[in-house]
């Protein structure tokens, strides 16, 4: 694996590849890598001659400065895991490389209702920051395929919208890979590293509550199941941001079941300081 910190050096290397007609597969990350990220690298390696992974903890997408400060940094272990997965390139830039003109946004991305529901409502500005960094990373890496995890369900939709807004829909294919879970069902996430032992045991309640809804949605109302989930999560010690059922194609929130559309349940909740999200397709 080759590690690049400078855009100019990465460009030189990628330009040589593109002359051979090899557009890279790209896995953008904020580091603290786990098996979920590695599954994206593996998928990219299957489908592309060259795989680029980026590690950049993007300051513009943290609406809570404490969350940014406490975001785990494990670069040595990350490099080890990427080497082991046979990733071709790691791009690990400084903030100055990504944002040479500073952190002030140059444009507003019109994300429509994606910006005001769910994560959009509870993390104001978050998706503008995600778009800002992903727009810049795509400009640098110029991939043919982009690999994202289903765990960040809404982020996948936001990035699809971004790619449309920047006119790269025909150039970049988004590949969404399934959420990887720990043996007890907890969705893998870099933030899990911040959980204490007792918290780690309690947070499996999210997965359990999602499974219960998936098993019983045909016999109970949405209101009943949302209330049941709320009780389960609160009993486990969570403070809930949202529990919603939505149309899986556009994230319109649902109050009534509609078997004619694909439905997804989405949850965001705090276990003390640590905010976790998860989702499950119901039908
Ligand atoms: O999902 C993430 O890790 C980040 O939001 C991303 C896509 C790498 C942008 O910083």
PDB file of C-alpha atoms and ligand atoms in Angstrom:
ATOM      1  CA  UNK A   1       0.000   0.000   0.000  1.00  0.00           C
ATOM      2  CA  UNK A   2       1.196   3.508  -0.776  1.00  0.00           C
ATOM      3  CA  UNK A   3       0.368   6.307   1.659  1.00  0.00           C
ATOM      4  CA  UNK A   4      -0.198   9.791   0.239  1.00  0.00           C
ATOM      5  CA  UNK A   5      -0.645  12.901   2.348  1.00  0.00           C
ATOM      6  CA  UNK A   6      -0.436  15.476  -0.452  1.00  0.00           C
ATOM      7  CA  UNK A   7      -3.025  15.940  -3.178  1.00  0.00           C
ATOM      8  CA  UNK A   8      -0.339  16.690  -5.794  1.00  0.00           C
ATOM      9  CA  UNK A   9       1.498  13.408  -5.164  1.00  0.00           C
ATOM     10  CA  UNK A  10      -1.721  11.386  -5.185  1.00  0.00           C
ATOM     11  CA  UNK A  11      -2.720  13.089  -8.451  1.00  0.00           C
ATOM     12  CA  UNK A  12       0.536  12.184 -10.147  1.00  0.00           C
ATOM     13  CA  UNK A  13       0.076   8.549  -9.206  1.00  0.00           C
ATOM     14  CA  UNK A  14      -3.627   8.437 -10.141  1.00  0.00           C
ATOM     15  CA  UNK A  15      -3.024  10.205 -13.477  1.00  0.00           C
ATOM     16  CA  UNK A  16      -0.645   7.418 -14.450  1.00  0.00           C
ATOM     17  CA  UNK A  17      -3.350   4.845 -13.603  1.00  0.00           C
ATOM     18  CA  UNK A  18      -6.023   6.712 -15.514  1.00  0.00           C
ATOM     19  CA  UNK A  19      -3.836   6.640 -18.623  1.00  0.00           C
ATOM     20  CA  UNK A  20      -4.175   2.873 -18.323  1.00  0.00           C
ATOM     21  CA  UNK A  21      -7.962   3.392 -18.124  1.00  0.00           C
ATOM     22  CA  UNK A  22      -8.136   2.403 -14.475  1.00  0.00           C
ATOM     23  CA  UNK A  23     -10.573   4.584 -12.557  1.00  0.00           C
ATOM     24  CA  UNK A  24     -10.166   3.791  -8.871  1.00  0.00           C
ATOM     25  CA  UNK A  25     -12.729   2.353  -6.506  1.00  0.00           C
ATOM     26  CA  UNK A  26     -12.980   4.727  -3.553  1.00  0.00           C
ATOM     27  CA  UNK A  27     -13.756   4.102   0.131  1.00  0.00           C
ATOM     28  CA  UNK A  28     -13.953   7.403   2.054  1.00  0.00           C
ATOM     29  CA  UNK A  29     -13.627   7.035   5.840  1.00  0.00           C
ATOM     30  CA  UNK A  30     -12.856   8.948   8.995  1.00  0.00           C
ATOM     31  CA  UNK A  31     -10.557   6.200  10.251  1.00  0.00           C
ATOM     32  CA  UNK A  32     -10.953   4.117  13.429  1.00  0.00           C
ATOM     33  CA  UNK A  33     -11.473   1.348  10.917  1.00  0.00           C
ATOM     34  CA  UNK A  34     -13.384  -1.831  11.706  1.00  0.00           C
ATOM     35  CA  UNK A  35     -14.510  -4.907   9.791  1.00  0.00           C
ATOM     36  CA  UNK A  36     -17.364  -2.899   8.223  1.00  0.00           C
ATOM     37  CA  UNK A  37     -14.872  -0.577   6.499  1.00  0.00           C
ATOM     38  CA  UNK A  38     -12.714  -3.519   5.502  1.00  0.00           C
ATOM     39  CA  UNK A  39     -15.731  -5.159   3.830  1.00  0.00           C
ATOM     40  CA  UNK A  40     -16.011  -2.011   1.668  1.00  0.00           C
ATOM     41  CA  UNK A  41     -12.327  -2.287   0.746  1.00  0.00           C
ATOM     42  CA  UNK A  42     -12.810  -5.949  -0.131  1.00  0.00           C
ATOM     43  CA  UNK A  43     -15.823  -5.156  -2.296  1.00  0.00           C
ATOM     44  CA  UNK A  44     -13.888  -2.424  -4.085  1.00  0.00           C
ATOM     45  CA  UNK A  45     -10.935  -4.739  -4.646  1.00  0.00           C
ATOM     46  CA  UNK A  46     -13.248  -7.248  -6.339  1.00  0.00           C
ATOM     47  CA  UNK A  47     -14.598  -4.633  -8.734  1.00  0.00           C
ATOM     48  CA  UNK A  48     -11.643  -2.298  -9.455  1.00  0.00           C
ATOM     49  CA  UNK A  49      -7.980  -2.567 -10.404  1.00  0.00           C
ATOM     50  CA  UNK A  50      -7.085   0.170  -7.933  1.00  0.00           C
ATOM     51  CA  UNK A  51      -8.673   0.840  -4.533  1.00  0.00           C
ATOM     52  CA  UNK A  52      -8.191   4.136  -2.708  1.00  0.00           C
ATOM     53  CA  UNK A  53      -9.187   4.535   0.927  1.00  0.00           C
ATOM     54  CA  UNK A  54      -9.186   7.999   2.513  1.00  0.00           C
ATOM     55  CA  UNK A  55      -8.881   8.701   6.215  1.00  0.00           C
ATOM     56  CA  UNK A  56      -9.824  12.243   7.133  1.00  0.00           C
ATOM     57  CA  UNK A  57     -11.762  13.247  10.244  1.00  0.00           C
ATOM     58  CA  UNK A  58     -13.749  16.014   8.632  1.00  0.00           C
ATOM     59  CA  UNK A  59     -14.272  18.961  10.994  1.00  0.00           C
ATOM     60  CA  UNK A  60     -17.092  20.504   8.927  1.00  0.00           C
ATOM     61  CA  UNK A  61     -19.521  17.627   9.507  1.00  0.00           C
ATOM     62  CA  UNK A  62     -19.453  17.636  13.320  1.00  0.00           C
ATOM     63  CA  UNK A  63     -22.308  19.735  14.625  1.00  0.00           C
ATOM     64  CA  UNK A  64     -21.080  19.004  18.168  1.00  0.00           C
ATOM     65  CA  UNK A  65     -17.455  20.108  18.808  1.00  0.00           C
ATOM     66  CA  UNK A  66     -17.163  17.608  21.697  1.00  0.00           C
ATOM     67  CA  UNK A  67     -17.966  14.773  19.301  1.00  0.00           C
ATOM     68  CA  UNK A  68     -15.177  15.992  16.973  1.00  0.00           C
ATOM     69  CA  UNK A  69     -12.648  16.210  19.816  1.00  0.00           C
ATOM     70  CA  UNK A  70     -13.516  12.745  21.063  1.00  0.00           C
ATOM     71  CA  UNK A  71     -13.684  11.036  17.673  1.00  0.00           C
ATOM     72  CA  UNK A  72     -11.336   8.036  17.929  1.00  0.00           C
ATOM     73  CA  UNK A  73      -7.972   8.236  16.107  1.00  0.00           C
ATOM     74  CA  UNK A  74      -6.258   4.873  15.567  1.00  0.00           C
ATOM     75  CA  UNK A  75      -4.096   5.555  12.495  1.00  0.00           C
ATOM     76  CA  UNK A  76      -1.445   2.908  13.188  1.00  0.00           C
ATOM     77  CA  UNK A  77      -4.018   0.166  13.574  1.00  0.00           C
ATOM     78  CA  UNK A  78      -5.879   1.536  10.530  1.00  0.00           C
ATOM     79  CA  UNK A  79      -2.732   1.291   8.396  1.00  0.00           C
ATOM     80  CA  UNK A  80      -2.183  -2.256   9.630  1.00  0.00           C
ATOM     81  CA  UNK A  81      -5.750  -3.260   8.713  1.00  0.00           C
ATOM     82  CA  UNK A  82      -5.546  -1.641   5.274  1.00  0.00           C
ATOM     83  CA  UNK A  83      -2.200  -3.312   4.532  1.00  0.00           C
ATOM     84  CA  UNK A  84      -3.689  -6.595   5.591  1.00  0.00           C
ATOM     85  CA  UNK A  85      -6.711  -6.045   3.313  1.00  0.00           C
ATOM     86  CA  UNK A  86      -4.278  -5.301   0.465  1.00  0.00           C
ATOM     87  CA  UNK A  87      -5.661  -1.819  -0.121  1.00  0.00           C
ATOM     88  CA  UNK A  88      -3.634  -0.070  -2.850  1.00  0.00           C
ATOM     89  CA  UNK A  89      -3.664   3.534  -1.690  1.00  0.00           C
ATOM     90  CA  UNK A  90      -4.291   5.316   1.577  1.00  0.00           C
ATOM     91  CA  UNK A  91      -4.944   9.035   1.262  1.00  0.00           C
ATOM     92  CA  UNK A  92      -4.471  10.632   4.683  1.00  0.00           C
ATOM     93  CA  UNK A  93      -4.430  14.394   4.152  1.00  0.00           C
ATOM     94  CA  UNK A  94      -4.220  17.332   6.543  1.00  0.00           C
ATOM     95  CA  UNK A  95      -7.149  19.741   6.819  1.00  0.00           C
ATOM     96  CA  UNK A  96      -5.134  22.244   4.782  1.00  0.00           C
ATOM     97  CA  UNK A  97      -4.870  19.805   1.850  1.00  0.00           C
ATOM     98  CA  UNK A  98      -8.624  19.267   1.853  1.00  0.00           C
ATOM     99  CA  UNK A  99      -9.650  22.839   2.579  1.00  0.00           C
ATOM    100  CA  UNK A 100      -6.835  25.105   1.325  1.00  0.00           C
ATOM    101  CA  UNK A 101      -9.187  28.107   1.427  1.00  0.00           C
ATOM    102  CA  UNK A 102     -10.402  27.362   4.969  1.00  0.00           C
ATOM    103  CA  UNK A 103     -13.457  25.707   6.475  1.00  0.00           C
ATOM    104  CA  UNK A 104     -16.075  28.234   5.348  1.00  0.00           C
ATOM    105  CA  UNK A 105     -18.449  26.550   2.859  1.00  0.00           C
ATOM    106  CA  UNK A 106     -18.195  27.758  -0.742  1.00  0.00           C
ATOM    107  CA  UNK A 107     -21.705  26.646  -1.647  1.00  0.00           C
ATOM    108  CA  UNK A 108     -24.943  25.299  -0.230  1.00  0.00           C
ATOM    109  CA  UNK A 109     -25.998  21.872  -1.483  1.00  0.00           C
ATOM    110  CA  UNK A 110     -29.741  21.690  -2.047  1.00  0.00           C
ATOM    111  CA  UNK A 111     -30.583  18.361  -0.438  1.00  0.00           C
ATOM    112  CA  UNK A 112     -34.343  18.981  -0.204  1.00  0.00           C
ATOM    113  CA  UNK A 113     -36.157  17.158   2.586  1.00  0.00           C
ATOM    114  CA  UNK A 114     -33.103  14.935   3.293  1.00  0.00           C
ATOM    115  CA  UNK A 115     -31.675  17.930   5.079  1.00  0.00           C
ATOM    116  CA  UNK A 116     -34.587  18.379   7.486  1.00  0.00           C
ATOM    117  CA  UNK A 117     -35.634  14.832   8.438  1.00  0.00           C
ATOM    118  CA  UNK A 118     -33.986  12.366  10.858  1.00  0.00           C
ATOM    119  CA  UNK A 119     -30.217  13.054  10.989  1.00  0.00           C
ATOM    120  CA  UNK A 120     -30.870  16.308   9.140  1.00  0.00           C
ATOM    121  CA  UNK A 121     -33.187  17.507  11.890  1.00  0.00           C
ATOM    122  CA  UNK A 122     -31.068  16.356  14.817  1.00  0.00           C
ATOM    123  CA  UNK A 123     -27.624  17.244  13.420  1.00  0.00           C
ATOM    124  CA  UNK A 124     -28.100  20.626  11.747  1.00  0.00           C
ATOM    125  CA  UNK A 125     -25.384  21.342   9.189  1.00  0.00           C
ATOM    126  CA  UNK A 126     -24.035  17.784   9.336  1.00  0.00           C
ATOM    127  CA  UNK A 127     -24.961  16.824   5.783  1.00  0.00           C
ATOM    128  CA  UNK A 128     -23.690  20.117   4.329  1.00  0.00           C
ATOM    129  CA  UNK A 129     -20.333  19.210   5.920  1.00  0.00           C
ATOM    130  CA  UNK A 130     -20.501  15.664   4.525  1.00  0.00           C
ATOM    131  CA  UNK A 131     -21.250  17.066   1.050  1.00  0.00           C
ATOM    132  CA  UNK A 132     -18.443  19.599   1.344  1.00  0.00           C
ATOM    133  CA  UNK A 133     -15.828  16.946   2.105  1.00  0.00           C
ATOM    134  CA  UNK A 134     -17.140  14.268  -0.256  1.00  0.00           C
ATOM    135  CA  UNK A 135     -17.380  16.801  -3.123  1.00  0.00           C
ATOM    136  CA  UNK A 136     -13.717  17.696  -2.511  1.00  0.00           C
ATOM    137  CA  UNK A 137     -12.609  14.065  -2.129  1.00  0.00           C
ATOM    138  CA  UNK A 138     -14.359  13.083  -5.367  1.00  0.00           C
ATOM    139  CA  UNK A 139     -12.667  15.985  -7.130  1.00  0.00           C
ATOM    140  CA  UNK A 140      -9.301  14.692  -5.863  1.00  0.00           C
ATOM    141  CA  UNK A 141      -9.734  10.925  -6.317  1.00  0.00           C
ATOM    142  CA  UNK A 142     -12.023  10.918  -9.420  1.00  0.00           C
ATOM    143  CA  UNK A 143     -13.323   7.392  -8.765  1.00  0.00           C
ATOM    144  CA  UNK A 144     -15.517   5.283 -11.026  1.00  0.00           C
ATOM    145  CA  UNK A 145     -17.165   3.612  -8.041  1.00  0.00           C
ATOM    146  CA  UNK A 146     -17.814   4.838  -4.514  1.00  0.00           C
ATOM    147  CA  UNK A 147     -18.346   2.379  -1.638  1.00  0.00           C
ATOM    148  CA  UNK A 148     -20.616   3.302   1.275  1.00  0.00           C
ATOM    149  CA  UNK A 149     -22.113   1.376   4.197  1.00  0.00           C
ATOM    150  CA  UNK A 150     -25.859   0.909   4.637  1.00  0.00           C
ATOM    151  CA  UNK A 151     -25.488   1.712   8.323  1.00  0.00           C
ATOM    152  CA  UNK A 152     -25.403   5.385   7.339  1.00  0.00           C
ATOM    153  CA  UNK A 153     -28.616   4.970   5.381  1.00  0.00           C
ATOM    154  CA  UNK A 154     -29.475   8.639   5.038  1.00  0.00           C
ATOM    155  CA  UNK A 155     -25.872   9.559   4.256  1.00  0.00           C
ATOM    156  CA  UNK A 156     -25.968   7.153   1.289  1.00  0.00           C
ATOM    157  CA  UNK A 157     -29.019   9.022  -0.036  1.00  0.00           C
ATOM    158  CA  UNK A 158     -27.400  12.408   0.606  1.00  0.00           C
ATOM    159  CA  UNK A 159     -24.242  11.394  -1.269  1.00  0.00           C
ATOM    160  CA  UNK A 160     -26.336  10.064  -4.177  1.00  0.00           C
ATOM    161  CA  UNK A 161     -28.056  13.473  -4.284  1.00  0.00           C
ATOM    162  CA  UNK A 162     -24.682  15.242  -4.076  1.00  0.00           C
ATOM    163  CA  UNK A 163     -23.377  13.265  -7.054  1.00  0.00           C
ATOM    164  CA  UNK A 164     -26.460  14.322  -9.008  1.00  0.00           C
ATOM    165  CA  UNK A 165     -26.023  17.982  -7.942  1.00  0.00           C
ATOM    166  CA  UNK A 166     -22.382  18.099  -9.041  1.00  0.00           C
ATOM    167  CA  UNK A 167     -23.232  16.485 -12.395  1.00  0.00           C
ATOM    168  CA  UNK A 168     -21.279  13.250 -11.847  1.00  0.00           C
ATOM    169  CA  UNK A 169     -24.190  10.812 -11.928  1.00  0.00           C
ATOM    170  CA  UNK A 170     -22.985   9.159 -15.122  1.00  0.00           C
ATOM    171  CA  UNK A 171     -19.363   9.054 -13.962  1.00  0.00           C
ATOM    172  CA  UNK A 172     -19.601   7.587 -10.453  1.00  0.00           C
ATOM    173  CA  UNK A 173     -21.538   4.501  -9.405  1.00  0.00           C
ATOM    174  CA  UNK A 174     -22.470   4.251  -5.735  1.00  0.00           C
ATOM    175  CA  UNK A 175     -22.170   0.762  -4.261  1.00  0.00           C
ATOM    176  CA  UNK A 176     -24.000   0.376  -0.940  1.00  0.00           C
ATOM    177  CA  UNK A 177     -22.698  -2.493   1.189  1.00  0.00           C
ATOM    178  CA  UNK A 178     -24.620  -4.216   4.001  1.00  0.00           C
ATOM    179  CA  UNK A 179     -24.144  -3.206   7.637  1.00  0.00           C
ATOM    180  CA  UNK A 180     -21.690  -5.464   9.431  1.00  0.00           C
ATOM    181  CA  UNK A 181     -22.659  -6.432  12.970  1.00  0.00           C
ATOM    182  CA  UNK A 182     -20.900  -7.678  16.078  1.00  0.00           C
ATOM    183  CA  UNK A 183     -21.865 -11.229  17.184  1.00  0.00           C
ATOM    184  CA  UNK A 184     -24.599  -9.781  19.467  1.00  0.00           C
ATOM    185  CA  UNK A 185     -26.038  -7.700  16.608  1.00  0.00           C
ATOM    186  CA  UNK A 186     -24.612  -4.245  17.418  1.00  0.00           C
ATOM    187  CA  UNK A 187     -23.909  -2.419  14.146  1.00  0.00           C
ATOM    188  CA  UNK A 188     -20.169  -1.885  13.728  1.00  0.00           C
ATOM    189  CA  UNK A 189     -19.240   1.770  14.165  1.00  0.00           C
ATOM    190  CA  UNK A 190     -16.095   3.703  15.016  1.00  0.00           C
ATOM    191  CA  UNK A 191     -18.050   5.288  17.861  1.00  0.00           C
ATOM    192  CA  UNK A 192     -18.448   1.886  19.556  1.00  0.00           C
ATOM    193  CA  UNK A 193     -14.837   2.318  20.701  1.00  0.00           C
ATOM    194  CA  UNK A 194     -16.036   5.053  23.041  1.00  0.00           C
ATOM    195  CA  UNK A 195     -18.478   2.802  24.930  1.00  0.00           C
ATOM    196  CA  UNK A 196     -17.601   1.628  28.441  1.00  0.00           C
ATOM    197  CA  UNK A 197     -18.023  -2.088  29.172  1.00  0.00           C
ATOM    198  CA  UNK A 198     -21.453  -1.720  30.811  1.00  0.00           C
ATOM    199  CA  UNK A 199     -22.625   0.622  28.032  1.00  0.00           C
ATOM    200  CA  UNK A 200     -21.378  -1.805  25.380  1.00  0.00           C
ATOM    201  CA  UNK A 201     -23.549  -4.539  26.901  1.00  0.00           C
ATOM    202  CA  UNK A 202     -26.615  -2.279  27.035  1.00  0.00           C
ATOM    203  CA  UNK A 203     -26.507  -0.937  23.475  1.00  0.00           C
ATOM    204  CA  UNK A 204     -27.485  -4.240  21.882  1.00  0.00           C
ATOM    205  CA  UNK A 205     -31.045  -3.081  22.712  1.00  0.00           C
ATOM    206  CA  UNK A 206     -31.091  -1.108  19.436  1.00  0.00           C
ATOM    207  CA  UNK A 207     -30.572  -4.215  17.314  1.00  0.00           C
ATOM    208  CA  UNK A 208     -33.010  -6.240  19.424  1.00  0.00           C
ATOM    209  CA  UNK A 209     -35.712  -3.593  19.089  1.00  0.00           C
ATOM    210  CA  UNK A 210     -35.224  -3.356  15.303  1.00  0.00           C
ATOM    211  CA  UNK A 211     -35.481  -7.138  14.973  1.00  0.00           C
ATOM    212  CA  UNK A 212     -38.651  -7.188  17.047  1.00  0.00           C
ATOM    213  CA  UNK A 213     -40.272  -4.605  14.786  1.00  0.00           C
ATOM    214  CA  UNK A 214     -39.208  -6.526  11.678  1.00  0.00           C
ATOM    215  CA  UNK A 215     -40.827  -9.664  13.103  1.00  0.00           C
ATOM    216  CA  UNK A 216     -44.074  -8.070  14.271  1.00  0.00           C
ATOM    217  CA  UNK A 217     -44.851  -5.133  11.978  1.00  0.00           C
ATOM    218  CA  UNK A 218     -47.725  -6.937  10.317  1.00  0.00           C
ATOM    219  CA  UNK A 219     -49.632  -7.347  13.588  1.00  0.00           C
ATOM    220  CA  UNK A 220     -49.142  -3.997  15.321  1.00  0.00           C
ATOM    221  CA  UNK A 221     -49.564  -0.357  14.332  1.00  0.00           C
ATOM    222  CA  UNK A 222     -46.611   1.946  13.663  1.00  0.00           C
ATOM    223  CA  UNK A 223     -47.518   4.007  16.740  1.00  0.00           C
ATOM    224  CA  UNK A 224     -47.568   0.879  18.942  1.00  0.00           C
ATOM    225  CA  UNK A 225     -44.221  -0.346  17.646  1.00  0.00           C
ATOM    226  CA  UNK A 226     -42.559   3.043  17.978  1.00  0.00           C
ATOM    227  CA  UNK A 227     -43.790   3.233  21.576  1.00  0.00           C
ATOM    228  CA  UNK A 228     -42.568  -0.304  22.275  1.00  0.00           C
ATOM    229  CA  UNK A 229     -39.138   0.553  20.833  1.00  0.00           C
ATOM    230  CA  UNK A 230     -38.988   3.752  22.884  1.00  0.00           C
ATOM    231  CA  UNK A 231     -39.697   1.796  26.088  1.00  0.00           C
ATOM    232  CA  UNK A 232     -37.084  -0.867  25.268  1.00  0.00           C
ATOM    233  CA  UNK A 233     -34.395   1.708  24.515  1.00  0.00           C
ATOM    234  CA  UNK A 234     -35.170   3.890  27.508  1.00  0.00           C
ATOM    235  CA  UNK A 235     -35.085   0.861  29.767  1.00  0.00           C
ATOM    236  CA  UNK A 236     -31.611   0.048  28.408  1.00  0.00           C
ATOM    237  CA  UNK A 237     -30.489   3.578  29.354  1.00  0.00           C
ATOM    238  CA  UNK A 238     -30.742   5.364  25.985  1.00  0.00           C
ATOM    239  CA  UNK A 239     -31.802   8.952  25.427  1.00  0.00           C
ATOM    240  CA  UNK A 240     -33.618   8.880  22.108  1.00  0.00           C
ATOM    241  CA  UNK A 241     -33.237  11.338  19.225  1.00  0.00           C
ATOM    242  CA  UNK A 242     -35.672   9.584  16.902  1.00  0.00           C
ATOM    243  CA  UNK A 243     -37.389   6.307  16.154  1.00  0.00           C
ATOM    244  CA  UNK A 244     -39.048   6.414  12.739  1.00  0.00           C
ATOM    245  CA  UNK A 245     -40.398   4.232   9.985  1.00  0.00           C
ATOM    246  CA  UNK A 246     -39.928   5.671   6.505  1.00  0.00           C
ATOM    247  CA  UNK A 247     -40.281   4.984   2.821  1.00  0.00           C
ATOM    248  CA  UNK A 248     -36.927   3.372   2.042  1.00  0.00           C
ATOM    249  CA  UNK A 249     -36.638   5.110  -1.335  1.00  0.00           C
ATOM    250  CA  UNK A 250     -37.058   8.732  -0.211  1.00  0.00           C
ATOM    251  CA  UNK A 251     -37.204   8.729   3.618  1.00  0.00           C
ATOM    252  CA  UNK A 252     -40.717  10.182   3.775  1.00  0.00           C
ATOM    253  CA  UNK A 253     -41.882   9.358   7.295  1.00  0.00           C
ATOM    254  CA  UNK A 254     -44.810   6.919   7.582  1.00  0.00           C
ATOM    255  CA  UNK A 255     -47.666   6.809  10.081  1.00  0.00           C
ATOM    256  CA  UNK A 256     -49.432   3.869   8.432  1.00  0.00           C
ATOM    257  CA  UNK A 257     -47.968   0.657   7.044  1.00  0.00           C
ATOM    258  CA  UNK A 258     -47.842   0.521   3.271  1.00  0.00           C
ATOM    259  CA  UNK A 259     -46.765  -2.859   1.974  1.00  0.00           C
ATOM    260  CA  UNK A 260     -46.569  -1.501  -1.560  1.00  0.00           C
ATOM    261  CA  UNK A 261     -43.441   0.446  -0.739  1.00  0.00           C
ATOM    262  CA  UNK A 262     -40.145  -0.650   0.752  1.00  0.00           C
ATOM    263  CA  UNK A 263     -40.040   0.475   4.379  1.00  0.00           C
ATOM    264  CA  UNK A 264     -37.063   1.131   6.632  1.00  0.00           C
ATOM    265  CA  UNK A 265     -36.918   1.667  10.375  1.00  0.00           C
ATOM    266  CA  UNK A 266     -34.309   4.151  11.588  1.00  0.00           C
ATOM    267  CA  UNK A 267     -33.128   4.854  15.113  1.00  0.00           C
ATOM    268  CA  UNK A 268     -30.725   7.380  16.658  1.00  0.00           C
ATOM    269  CA  UNK A 269     -30.071   7.463  20.394  1.00  0.00           C
ATOM    270  CA  UNK A 270     -27.460   8.439  22.942  1.00  0.00           C
ATOM    271  CA  UNK A 271     -25.920   6.026  25.397  1.00  0.00           C
ATOM    272  CA  UNK A 272     -24.623   8.712  27.766  1.00  0.00           C
ATOM    273  CA  UNK A 273     -22.087  10.650  25.623  1.00  0.00           C
ATOM    274  CA  UNK A 274     -22.080   8.308  22.637  1.00  0.00           C
ATOM    275  CA  UNK A 275     -24.608   8.732  19.843  1.00  0.00           C
ATOM    276  CA  UNK A 276     -25.449   5.599  17.873  1.00  0.00           C
ATOM    277  CA  UNK A 277     -27.565   5.118  14.751  1.00  0.00           C
ATOM    278  CA  UNK A 278     -28.916   1.993  13.112  1.00  0.00           C
ATOM    279  CA  UNK A 279     -31.571   0.966  10.614  1.00  0.00           C
ATOM    280  CA  UNK A 280     -33.294  -2.096   9.218  1.00  0.00           C
ATOM    281  CA  UNK A 281     -35.322  -2.735   6.083  1.00  0.00           C
ATOM    282  CA  UNK A 282     -38.662  -4.189   7.160  1.00  0.00           C
ATOM    283  CA  UNK A 283     -40.080  -5.741   3.968  1.00  0.00           C
TER     284      UNK A 283
HETATM  285  O1  LIG B   1     -19.268   8.029   6.866  1.00  0.00           O
HETATM  286  C1  LIG B   1     -18.212   8.637   7.104  1.00  0.00           C
HETATM  287  O2  LIG B   1     -17.255   8.094   7.676  1.00  0.00           O
HETATM  288  C2  LIG B   1     -18.068  10.088   6.699  1.00  0.00           C
HETATM  289  O3  LIG B   1     -19.265  10.762   6.848  1.00  0.00           O
HETATM  290  C3  LIG B   1     -17.495  10.293   5.285  1.00  0.00           C
HETATM  291  C4  LIG B   1     -18.419   9.741   4.204  1.00  0.00           C
HETATM  292  C5  LIG B   1     -16.137   9.617   5.182  1.00  0.00           C
HETATM  293  C6  LIG B   1     -17.309  11.785   5.006  1.00  0.00           C
HETATM  294  O4  LIG B   1     -16.434  12.365   5.943  1.00  0.00           O
END
